[in-house]
Amino acid sequence: MIRVLVVDDEALIRTGFQHILNSADDIEVVAAVPGGQAVHAVRQSRPDVVLLDIRMPDVDGLTVLADLRRLPDPPVVAMLTTFDMDEYVAAALRSGAAGFLLKDTDPQQLPHLVHTLADGGAVLSSSVTRTVVDGYLDHSHLEPAVQAVTRLTERERGVLVLIAEGLSNADIGLRMHLSTGTVKDHVSTVLNKLEVGSRVQAALLAERAGLLRQPGEREG
């Protein structure tokens, strides 16, 4: 079972996420709490994944994220946001968030996204990825991003693209016909060569370097 903690200041949001995720056979929402109770709830329930509201009146989501990241064995944290141009998102990604979700994400997609997070994948809502890239890596970083990608082998670039698409190690292995262990080695090498600390940062670098096709673009 994937253990999930939902942190949001609105009871309706907490209840909705809890209902949707508990409908999956292999996901259990172990707690759904407002921001001020988040760290205590994580210590008590030991979730695998935390879905954390980025803006809350009782405590700032970035503060909660920092507190969770300091725990001995921190859970995977993805940020929840209502706004597709939230200026806090880039700061959250720099602080170690594994991705972000809009609160109006299709409910049918939520269990899949939680699986991706639990498997080590990055989750980036497509409608805001461009905005986050522009805020996270400004135009002055374009050339360094491209240069960093040139240090990768062809296979490593392939792994980077799949990381940017949000695939887990297991899914990348299936796509590239590699063992999960080999994929882990490639992912580690990619992160080291790009000098980034997370899969999300690598994904944004891939976006900035132009490795990903934009919506509406066609092959050939």
mmCIF file of C-alpha atoms in Angstrom:
data_model
loop_
_atom_site.group_PDB
_atom_site.id
_atom_site.type_symbol
_atom_site.label_atom_id
_atom_site.label_comp_id
_atom_site.label_asym_id
_atom_site.label_seq_id
_atom_site.Cartn_x
_atom_site.Cartn_y
_atom_site.Cartn_z
ATOM 1 C CA MET A 1 0.000 0.000 0.000
ATOM 2 C CA ILE A 2 1.128 3.551 -0.767
ATOM 3 C CA ARG A 3 0.568 5.679 2.316
ATOM 4 C CA VAL A 4 -0.495 9.258 1.558
ATOM 5 C CA LEU A 5 -0.877 12.348 3.746
ATOM 6 C CA VAL A 6 -2.981 15.241 2.437
ATOM 7 C CA VAL A 7 -2.198 18.694 3.850
ATOM 8 C CA ASP A 8 -4.565 21.537 2.999
ATOM 9 C CA ASP A 9 -6.278 24.332 4.898
ATOM 10 C CA GLU A 10 -9.648 23.603 3.267
ATOM 11 C CA ALA A 11 -11.576 20.670 4.730
ATOM 12 C CA LEU A 12 -13.446 20.180 1.460
ATOM 13 C CA ILE A 13 -10.196 19.727 -0.477
ATOM 14 C CA ARG A 14 -8.858 17.292 2.121
ATOM 15 C CA THR A 15 -12.036 15.245 2.057
ATOM 16 C CA GLY A 16 -12.156 15.200 -1.738
ATOM 17 C CA PHE A 17 -8.578 14.008 -2.137
ATOM 18 C CA GLN A 18 -9.070 11.444 0.611
ATOM 19 C CA HIS A 19 -12.168 10.020 -1.054
ATOM 20 C CA ILE A 20 -10.585 9.856 -4.512
ATOM 21 C CA LEU A 21 -7.321 8.273 -3.406
ATOM 22 C CA ASN A 22 -8.891 5.787 -1.004
ATOM 23 C CA SER A 23 -10.911 4.439 -3.920
ATOM 24 C CA ALA A 24 -7.672 2.978 -5.330
ATOM 25 C CA ASP A 25 -6.947 -0.550 -4.146
ATOM 26 C CA ASP A 26 -3.305 0.118 -3.273
ATOM 27 C CA ILE A 27 -3.453 3.665 -1.870
ATOM 28 C CA GLU A 28 -4.355 4.593 1.700
ATOM 29 C CA VAL A 29 -4.761 8.164 2.923
ATOM 30 C CA VAL A 30 -3.366 7.803 6.427
ATOM 31 C CA ALA A 31 -4.247 11.374 7.450
ATOM 32 C CA ALA A 32 -5.676 14.583 6.043
ATOM 33 C CA VAL A 33 -4.752 17.649 8.096
ATOM 34 C CA PRO A 34 -4.296 21.441 7.958
ATOM 35 C CA GLY A 35 -0.790 22.822 7.635
ATOM 36 C CA GLY A 36 -0.096 23.363 11.303
ATOM 37 C CA GLN A 37 -0.492 19.640 11.975
ATOM 38 C CA ALA A 38 1.550 18.416 9.001
ATOM 39 C CA VAL A 39 4.919 17.675 10.606
ATOM 40 C CA HIS A 40 3.343 15.915 13.595
ATOM 41 C CA ALA A 41 1.112 13.880 11.248
ATOM 42 C CA VAL A 42 4.125 12.792 9.197
ATOM 43 C CA ARG A 43 5.977 11.705 12.317
ATOM 44 C CA GLN A 44 2.937 9.782 13.522
ATOM 45 C CA SER A 45 1.724 8.150 10.295
ATOM 46 C CA ARG A 46 4.970 7.799 8.280
ATOM 47 C CA PRO A 47 3.463 8.405 4.824
ATOM 48 C CA ASP A 48 5.271 7.583 1.585
ATOM 49 C CA VAL A 49 3.826 10.607 -0.226
ATOM 50 C CA VAL A 50 2.656 13.996 1.052
ATOM 51 C CA LEU A 51 0.394 16.228 -1.026
ATOM 52 C CA LEU A 52 1.012 19.682 0.451
ATOM 53 C CA ASP A 53 -0.928 22.882 -0.186
ATOM 54 C CA ILE A 54 1.538 25.577 -1.133
ATOM 55 C CA ARG A 55 -0.511 28.438 0.339
ATOM 56 C CA MET A 56 -2.204 28.079 3.723
ATOM 57 C CA PRO A 57 -3.301 30.731 6.235
ATOM 58 C CA ASP A 58 -2.024 28.986 9.370
ATOM 59 C CA VAL A 59 1.449 28.098 8.075
ATOM 60 C CA ASP A 60 3.309 28.675 4.815
ATOM 61 C CA GLY A 61 3.604 25.574 2.626
ATOM 62 C CA LEU A 62 7.269 26.303 1.934
ATOM 63 C CA THR A 63 7.945 26.330 5.672
ATOM 64 C CA VAL A 64 6.226 22.962 6.071
ATOM 65 C CA LEU A 65 8.218 21.580 3.138
ATOM 66 C CA ALA A 66 11.490 22.719 4.706
ATOM 67 C CA ASP A 67 10.515 21.113 8.018
ATOM 68 C CA LEU A 68 9.617 17.835 6.294
ATOM 69 C CA ARG A 69 12.862 17.787 4.314
ATOM 70 C CA ARG A 70 14.808 17.996 7.573
ATOM 71 C CA LEU A 71 13.255 14.794 8.929
ATOM 72 C CA PRO A 72 15.575 11.733 9.081
ATOM 73 C CA ASP A 73 13.635 9.815 6.425
ATOM 74 C CA PRO A 74 11.494 12.442 4.658
ATOM 75 C CA PRO A 75 8.540 11.426 2.496
ATOM 76 C CA VAL A 76 8.136 12.415 -1.132
ATOM 77 C CA VAL A 77 6.378 15.787 -1.228
ATOM 78 C CA ALA A 78 4.351 17.236 -4.094
ATOM 79 C CA MET A 79 2.861 20.705 -3.849
ATOM 80 C CA LEU A 80 -0.811 21.475 -4.428
ATOM 81 C CA THR A 81 -1.758 24.804 -5.962
ATOM 82 C CA THR A 82 -4.886 26.488 -7.272
ATOM 83 C CA PHE A 83 -3.080 28.956 -9.497
ATOM 84 C CA ASP A 84 -1.331 28.127 -12.751
ATOM 85 C CA MET A 85 1.132 30.993 -12.218
ATOM 86 C CA ASP A 86 1.955 30.529 -8.548
ATOM 87 C CA GLU A 87 5.253 32.294 -7.862
ATOM 88 C CA TYR A 88 5.938 29.935 -4.966
ATOM 89 C CA VAL A 89 6.175 26.834 -7.165
ATOM 90 C CA ALA A 90 9.733 27.420 -8.369
ATOM 91 C CA ALA A 91 10.883 28.042 -4.794
ATOM 92 C CA ALA A 92 9.253 24.782 -3.701
ATOM 93 C CA LEU A 93 11.027 22.839 -6.436
ATOM 94 C CA ARG A 94 14.353 24.361 -5.428
ATOM 95 C CA SER A 95 13.620 23.239 -1.869
ATOM 96 C CA GLY A 96 13.171 19.608 -2.848
ATOM 97 C CA ALA A 97 9.529 19.155 -3.814
ATOM 98 C CA ALA A 98 9.034 16.222 -6.194
ATOM 99 C CA GLY A 99 6.556 18.146 -8.312
ATOM 100 C CA PHE A 100 3.307 20.040 -8.209
ATOM 101 C CA LEU A 101 -0.342 19.438 -8.996
ATOM 102 C CA LEU A 102 -3.197 21.785 -9.693
ATOM 103 C CA LYS A 103 -6.104 21.194 -7.337
ATOM 104 C CA ASP A 104 -8.437 20.839 -10.309
ATOM 105 C CA THR A 105 -6.421 17.937 -11.745
ATOM 106 C CA ASP A 106 -8.664 15.260 -13.278
ATOM 107 C CA PRO A 107 -9.653 13.010 -10.337
ATOM 108 C CA GLN A 108 -9.077 9.915 -12.472
ATOM 109 C CA GLN A 109 -5.424 10.914 -12.851
ATOM 110 C CA LEU A 110 -4.704 11.372 -9.145
ATOM 111 C CA PRO A 111 -4.005 7.713 -8.257
ATOM 112 C CA HIS A 112 -1.640 7.423 -11.227
ATOM 113 C CA LEU A 113 0.195 10.581 -10.177
ATOM 114 C CA VAL A 114 0.570 9.277 -6.627
ATOM 115 C CA HIS A 115 1.997 6.029 -8.018
ATOM 116 C CA THR A 116 4.485 8.054 -10.061
ATOM 117 C CA LEU A 117 5.577 9.992 -6.982
ATOM 118 C CA ALA A 118 5.903 6.846 -4.869
ATOM 119 C CA ASP A 119 8.000 5.211 -7.606
ATOM 120 C CA GLY A 120 10.434 8.110 -7.661
ATOM 121 C CA GLY A 121 9.010 9.954 -10.650
ATOM 122 C CA ALA A 122 8.546 13.690 -11.103
ATOM 123 C CA VAL A 123 5.051 15.130 -11.433
ATOM 124 C CA LEU A 124 4.613 18.431 -13.269
ATOM 125 C CA SER A 125 1.179 19.660 -14.317
ATOM 126 C CA SER A 126 1.561 20.365 -18.024
ATOM 127 C CA SER A 127 -0.485 23.568 -17.950
ATOM 128 C CA VAL A 128 2.034 25.269 -15.688
ATOM 129 C CA THR A 129 5.315 23.663 -16.684
ATOM 130 C CA ARG A 130 6.253 26.480 -19.044
ATOM 131 C CA THR A 131 5.578 29.132 -16.409
ATOM 132 C CA VAL A 132 7.636 27.263 -13.842
ATOM 133 C CA VAL A 133 10.506 26.780 -16.271
ATOM 134 C CA ASP A 134 10.554 30.491 -16.988
ATOM 135 C CA GLY A 135 10.653 31.239 -13.263
ATOM 136 C CA TYR A 136 12.979 28.426 -12.241
ATOM 137 C CA LEU A 137 15.550 28.812 -14.990
ATOM 138 C CA ASP A 138 15.539 32.339 -16.347
ATOM 139 C CA HIS A 139 16.818 33.168 -19.812
ATOM 140 C CA SER A 140 20.347 33.797 -18.560
ATOM 141 C CA HIS A 141 20.564 30.081 -17.775
ATOM 142 C CA LEU A 142 19.619 28.914 -21.270
ATOM 143 C CA GLU A 143 23.133 28.378 -22.601
ATOM 144 C CA PRO A 144 24.440 26.622 -19.458
ATOM 145 C CA ALA A 145 21.418 24.299 -19.623
ATOM 146 C CA VAL A 146 22.151 23.388 -23.221
ATOM 147 C CA GLN A 147 25.834 22.892 -22.450
ATOM 148 C CA ALA A 148 24.989 20.632 -19.503
ATOM 149 C CA VAL A 149 22.851 18.402 -21.701
ATOM 150 C CA THR A 150 25.658 18.029 -24.256
ATOM 151 C CA ARG A 151 27.663 16.194 -21.596
ATOM 152 C CA LEU A 152 25.145 13.349 -21.666
ATOM 153 C CA THR A 153 25.428 10.283 -23.871
ATOM 154 C CA GLU A 154 22.588 9.485 -26.264
ATOM 155 C CA ARG A 155 21.176 6.916 -23.843
ATOM 156 C CA GLU A 156 21.438 9.343 -20.926
ATOM 157 C CA ARG A 157 19.567 11.968 -22.939
ATOM 158 C CA GLY A 158 16.877 9.378 -23.567
ATOM 159 C CA VAL A 159 16.647 8.731 -19.837
ATOM 160 C CA LEU A 160 16.479 12.483 -19.185
ATOM 161 C CA VAL A 161 13.565 12.911 -21.601
ATOM 162 C CA LEU A 162 11.638 10.113 -19.865
ATOM 163 C CA ILE A 163 12.400 11.640 -16.468
ATOM 164 C CA ALA A 164 10.963 14.894 -17.801
ATOM 165 C CA GLU A 165 7.853 13.040 -18.936
ATOM 166 C CA GLY A 166 7.343 11.953 -15.321
ATOM 167 C CA LEU A 167 8.144 8.260 -15.724
ATOM 168 C CA SER A 168 9.333 6.233 -12.749
ATOM 169 C CA ASN A 169 12.473 4.093 -12.880
ATOM 170 C CA ALA A 170 10.374 0.998 -13.506
ATOM 171 C CA ASP A 171 8.508 2.667 -16.388
ATOM 172 C CA ILE A 172 11.749 3.967 -17.897
ATOM 173 C CA GLY A 173 13.123 0.435 -17.724
ATOM 174 C CA LEU A 174 10.111 -0.930 -19.592
ATOM 175 C CA ARG A 175 10.324 1.804 -22.224
ATOM 176 C CA MET A 176 14.062 1.379 -22.795
ATOM 177 C CA HIS A 177 14.259 -2.380 -22.163
ATOM 178 C CA LEU A 178 16.609 -1.930 -19.210
ATOM 179 C CA SER A 179 16.627 -3.343 -15.696
ATOM 180 C CA THR A 180 15.491 -1.058 -12.887
ATOM 181 C CA GLY A 181 18.993 -1.200 -11.414
ATOM 182 C CA THR A 182 20.524 -0.037 -14.677
ATOM 183 C CA VAL A 183 17.992 2.785 -14.895
ATOM 184 C CA LYS A 184 18.874 3.896 -11.358
ATOM 185 C CA ASP A 185 22.525 4.052 -12.364
ATOM 186 C CA HIS A 186 21.687 6.114 -15.455
ATOM 187 C CA VAL A 187 19.472 8.486 -13.458
ATOM 188 C CA SER A 188 22.238 9.009 -10.895
ATOM 189 C CA THR A 189 24.734 9.725 -13.675
ATOM 190 C CA VAL A 190 22.353 12.172 -15.364
ATOM 191 C CA LEU A 191 21.772 14.105 -12.136
ATOM 192 C CA ASN A 192 25.510 14.232 -11.445
ATOM 193 C CA LYS A 193 26.417 15.404 -14.953
ATOM 194 C CA LEU A 194 23.714 18.075 -14.900
ATOM 195 C CA GLU A 195 24.740 19.089 -11.380
ATOM 196 C CA VAL A 196 21.163 19.033 -10.082
ATOM 197 C CA GLY A 197 19.760 17.512 -6.909
ATOM 198 C CA SER A 198 16.419 16.128 -8.032
ATOM 199 C CA ARG A 199 14.519 14.606 -10.932
ATOM 200 C CA VAL A 200 12.276 17.668 -11.093
ATOM 201 C CA GLN A 201 15.269 19.957 -11.534
ATOM 202 C CA ALA A 202 16.550 17.652 -14.276
ATOM 203 C CA ALA A 203 13.137 17.721 -15.962
ATOM 204 C CA LEU A 204 13.068 21.514 -15.978
ATOM 205 C CA LEU A 205 16.595 21.586 -17.364
ATOM 206 C CA ALA A 206 15.501 19.274 -20.175
ATOM 207 C CA GLU A 207 12.620 21.631 -20.925
ATOM 208 C CA ARG A 208 14.899 24.639 -20.999
ATOM 209 C CA ALA A 209 17.403 22.841 -23.249
ATOM 210 C CA GLY A 210 14.638 22.091 -25.768
ATOM 211 C CA LEU A 211 14.589 18.303 -25.445
ATOM 212 C CA LEU A 212 10.814 18.180 -25.051
ATOM 213 C CA ARG A 213 8.305 18.852 -27.797
ATOM 214 C CA GLN A 214 5.703 21.432 -26.962
ATOM 215 C CA PRO A 215 1.957 20.713 -27.272
ATOM 216 C CA GLY A 216 0.941 20.823 -30.913
ATOM 217 C CA GLU A 217 4.384 20.012 -32.264
ATOM 218 C CA ARG A 218 4.658 16.948 -34.487
ATOM 219 C CA GLU A 219 7.505 14.632 -35.184
ATOM 220 C CA GLY A 220 9.204 15.052 -38.521
#
